[in-house]
């Protein structure tokens, strides 16, 4: 397996899916649809949709069955980035190597583009899988749970609350990471698994996928903190050094860069152990988990 080639194959499919499943930029109101595509088309690593496609393949699917689910999760992820960058949240100017949506457009348009991407994700799941209602139901429940008030949005809320305190505890930090970051990575693997087992009864994704996502998510966020402390903005495509500037509690602040890297490695190992319990050819997913642990952006 050539990892770079396989990754490119999946990313190309994701880009095609995004173009196919999003309203055209010229759709009225063009300003809104232009802003939705502006942020989606800026790129990013596409980790979540690639996980959806690769997990569906692990379950034996060879076609584009999982593509709408992959597009849906990238829509939700991108909405969360647009809203996170707003002045009322992280107030950032740079995302995916471009001015953030509220800088390129304006705050109201950024807010609405995020709202529209979130709504579109669920409309896409409901329509693309309409002929498989049990699957559609499971996909909508999974994504709604991951993006909801007790996971992604709840994690963001606790993150904002933690910023107002001198020090967050390690337990509070883990809650934030598990929900703000790991929930969507977990959901990516589970969505791929659900599409992969859609022909079976019940439509339940293998439990190990959730464990892979949980540990991958924790490793991913700890490395995000390490990169914020060690990389530059040009490499990251977003503003570097923000955590230290804001004196934010992160794994780096609590444990230092070297120990944070070690903890991330432990979670990577745990993700690989969980992955190892699943049947099928796991070579691409294994390489992806490892690549996430050594990423530079
Ligand atoms: C506004 C509901 C709401 C949530 C915001 C996404 C988010 C939650 C905050 C952004 C800051 C942050 C560090 C989030 C943790 C998850 C994370 C590392 C997001 C960035 O994901 P990448 O690196 O981004 O996969 P790309 O651009 O590559 O898709």
Short mmCIF file of N, CA, C and O in Angstrom, two decimals, residues 10 13-14 46-59 61 65-74 129 139 184-196 285 288:
data_model
loop_
_atom_site.label_atom_id
_atom_site.label_comp_id
_atom_site.label_asym_id
_atom_site.label_seq_id
_atom_site.Cartn_x
_atom_site.Cartn_y
_atom_site.Cartn_z
N UNK A 10 -8.31 9.18 -1.85
CA UNK A 10 -9.46 9.50 -0.99
C UNK A 10 -9.77 10.99 -1.00
O UNK A 10 -10.93 11.40 -1.08
N UNK A 13 -11.53 12.04 -4.05
CA UNK A 13 -12.96 11.66 -3.99
C UNK A 13 -13.73 12.65 -3.13
O UNK A 13 -14.85 13.03 -3.45
N UNK A 14 -13.13 13.06 -2.00
CA UNK A 14 -13.80 14.01 -1.11
C UNK A 14 -14.05 15.33 -1.84
O UNK A 14 -15.16 15.88 -1.81
N UNK A 46 -8.76 17.26 5.44
CA UNK A 46 -9.87 16.34 5.08
C UNK A 46 -9.79 15.03 5.86
O UNK A 46 -10.18 13.96 5.34
N UNK A 47 -9.29 15.11 7.09
CA UNK A 47 -9.11 13.88 7.89
C UNK A 47 -10.44 13.17 8.12
O UNK A 47 -10.53 11.94 7.96
N UNK A 48 -11.47 13.93 8.49
CA UNK A 48 -12.73 13.28 8.86
C UNK A 48 -13.40 12.59 7.66
O UNK A 48 -13.77 11.41 7.76
N UNK A 49 -13.57 13.29 6.52
CA UNK A 49 -14.18 12.58 5.39
C UNK A 49 -13.33 11.43 4.88
O UNK A 49 -13.88 10.40 4.44
N UNK A 50 -12.01 11.56 4.95
CA UNK A 50 -11.16 10.44 4.51
C UNK A 50 -11.36 9.25 5.45
O UNK A 50 -11.44 8.09 5.00
N UNK A 51 -11.53 9.52 6.74
CA UNK A 51 -11.79 8.41 7.69
C UNK A 51 -13.11 7.72 7.35
O UNK A 51 -13.21 6.50 7.44
N UNK A 52 -14.12 8.51 6.97
CA UNK A 52 -15.41 7.91 6.60
C UNK A 52 -15.20 6.95 5.42
O UNK A 52 -15.62 5.77 5.46
N UNK A 53 -14.55 7.44 4.37
CA UNK A 53 -14.38 6.62 3.16
C UNK A 53 -13.51 5.39 3.43
O UNK A 53 -13.83 4.29 2.99
N UNK A 54 -12.43 5.59 4.17
CA UNK A 54 -11.51 4.47 4.43
C UNK A 54 -12.16 3.42 5.32
O UNK A 54 -11.94 2.22 5.14
N UNK A 55 -12.99 3.86 6.27
CA UNK A 55 -13.66 2.88 7.15
C UNK A 55 -14.71 2.10 6.37
O UNK A 55 -14.87 0.89 6.56
N UNK A 56 -15.41 2.78 5.48
CA UNK A 56 -16.40 2.07 4.65
C UNK A 56 -15.68 1.04 3.78
O UNK A 56 -16.17 -0.09 3.59
N UNK A 57 -14.51 1.41 3.27
CA UNK A 57 -13.73 0.45 2.46
C UNK A 57 -13.29 -0.74 3.29
O UNK A 57 -13.28 -1.88 2.82
N UNK A 58 -12.90 -0.45 4.55
CA UNK A 58 -12.48 -1.53 5.45
C UNK A 58 -13.62 -2.54 5.61
O UNK A 58 -13.39 -3.74 5.76
N UNK A 59 -14.85 -2.03 5.57
CA UNK A 59 -16.02 -2.90 5.71
C UNK A 59 -16.40 -3.56 4.39
O UNK A 59 -17.45 -4.21 4.29
N UNK A 61 -16.80 -1.98 1.23
CA UNK A 61 -17.45 -1.19 0.17
C UNK A 61 -16.40 -0.69 -0.82
O UNK A 61 -15.35 -0.20 -0.42
N UNK A 65 -20.68 4.73 -1.95
CA UNK A 65 -21.80 4.68 -0.99
C UNK A 65 -21.61 5.64 0.19
O UNK A 65 -22.56 6.22 0.70
N UNK A 66 -20.37 5.78 0.65
CA UNK A 66 -20.13 6.58 1.86
C UNK A 66 -19.84 8.05 1.55
O UNK A 66 -19.67 8.85 2.48
N UNK A 67 -19.82 8.41 0.27
CA UNK A 67 -19.41 9.79 -0.08
C UNK A 67 -20.33 10.87 0.52
O UNK A 67 -19.84 11.85 1.08
N UNK A 68 -21.67 10.71 0.46
CA UNK A 68 -22.51 11.75 1.08
C UNK A 68 -22.25 11.89 2.59
O UNK A 68 -22.24 13.01 3.12
N UNK A 69 -22.00 10.78 3.27
CA UNK A 69 -21.70 10.85 4.71
C UNK A 69 -20.36 11.58 4.92
O UNK A 69 -20.21 12.36 5.87
N UNK A 70 -19.41 11.33 4.04
CA UNK A 70 -18.10 12.00 4.14
C UNK A 70 -18.27 13.51 3.94
O UNK A 70 -17.69 14.33 4.67
N UNK A 71 -19.08 13.89 2.95
CA UNK A 71 -19.32 15.32 2.69
C UNK A 71 -20.06 15.94 3.89
O UNK A 71 -19.73 17.06 4.33
N UNK A 72 -21.03 15.21 4.43
CA UNK A 72 -21.81 15.75 5.55
C UNK A 72 -20.91 16.07 6.74
O UNK A 72 -21.02 17.15 7.34
N UNK A 73 -19.99 15.19 7.06
CA UNK A 73 -19.16 15.45 8.24
C UNK A 73 -18.18 16.60 7.97
O UNK A 73 -17.89 17.41 8.86
N UNK A 74 -17.71 16.72 6.74
CA UNK A 74 -16.81 17.85 6.44
C UNK A 74 -17.58 19.18 6.51
O UNK A 74 -17.02 20.20 6.90
N UNK A 129 -29.54 9.02 1.64
CA UNK A 129 -29.78 7.65 2.12
C UNK A 129 -31.28 7.37 2.31
O UNK A 129 -31.67 6.49 3.08
N UNK A 139 -27.28 7.31 10.77
CA UNK A 139 -26.28 8.33 10.40
C UNK A 139 -26.64 9.68 11.01
O UNK A 139 -25.78 10.38 11.56
N UNK A 184 -15.91 14.29 16.77
CA UNK A 184 -16.09 14.31 15.32
C UNK A 184 -15.21 13.25 14.62
O UNK A 184 -15.58 12.73 13.57
N UNK A 185 -14.06 12.95 15.22
CA UNK A 185 -13.21 11.90 14.62
C UNK A 185 -13.84 10.53 14.88
O UNK A 185 -13.86 9.67 13.98
N UNK A 186 -14.37 10.37 16.09
CA UNK A 186 -15.11 9.14 16.42
C UNK A 186 -16.28 8.98 15.44
O UNK A 186 -16.49 7.91 14.88
N UNK A 187 -17.03 10.06 15.26
CA UNK A 187 -18.20 10.00 14.37
C UNK A 187 -17.79 9.64 12.95
O UNK A 187 -18.50 8.91 12.25
N UNK A 188 -16.64 10.13 12.51
CA UNK A 188 -16.18 9.84 11.14
C UNK A 188 -16.02 8.33 10.95
O UNK A 188 -16.51 7.75 9.97
N UNK A 189 -15.36 7.70 11.91
CA UNK A 189 -15.16 6.24 11.81
C UNK A 189 -16.50 5.51 11.91
O UNK A 189 -16.76 4.56 11.17
N UNK A 190 -17.37 5.98 12.81
CA UNK A 190 -18.65 5.29 13.00
C UNK A 190 -19.54 5.48 11.76
O UNK A 190 -20.20 4.54 11.30
N UNK A 191 -19.56 6.68 11.18
CA UNK A 191 -20.37 6.89 9.95
C UNK A 191 -19.91 5.93 8.85
O UNK A 191 -20.72 5.30 8.18
N UNK A 192 -18.59 5.85 8.68
CA UNK A 192 -18.05 4.93 7.66
C UNK A 192 -18.45 3.50 7.97
O UNK A 192 -18.85 2.73 7.07
N UNK A 193 -18.39 3.13 9.26
CA UNK A 193 -18.77 1.78 9.67
C UNK A 193 -20.25 1.52 9.45
O UNK A 193 -20.65 0.43 9.02
N UNK A 194 -21.08 2.52 9.72
CA UNK A 194 -22.53 2.35 9.53
C UNK A 194 -22.86 2.13 8.06
O UNK A 194 -23.63 1.23 7.71
N UNK A 195 -22.27 2.94 7.19
CA UNK A 195 -22.53 2.75 5.75
C UNK A 195 -22.00 1.37 5.34
O UNK A 195 -22.63 0.65 4.57
N UNK A 196 -20.87 0.99 5.93
CA UNK A 196 -20.24 -0.30 5.60
C UNK A 196 -21.09 -1.50 5.99
O UNK A 196 -21.02 -2.54 5.33
N UNK A 285 -5.65 2.71 7.18
CA UNK A 285 -6.07 3.38 8.43
C UNK A 285 -4.93 3.41 9.45
O UNK A 285 -4.74 4.40 10.15
N UNK A 288 -2.68 6.12 8.42
CA UNK A 288 -3.30 7.43 8.66
C UNK A 288 -3.18 7.82 10.14
O UNK A 288 -2.84 8.97 10.46
#
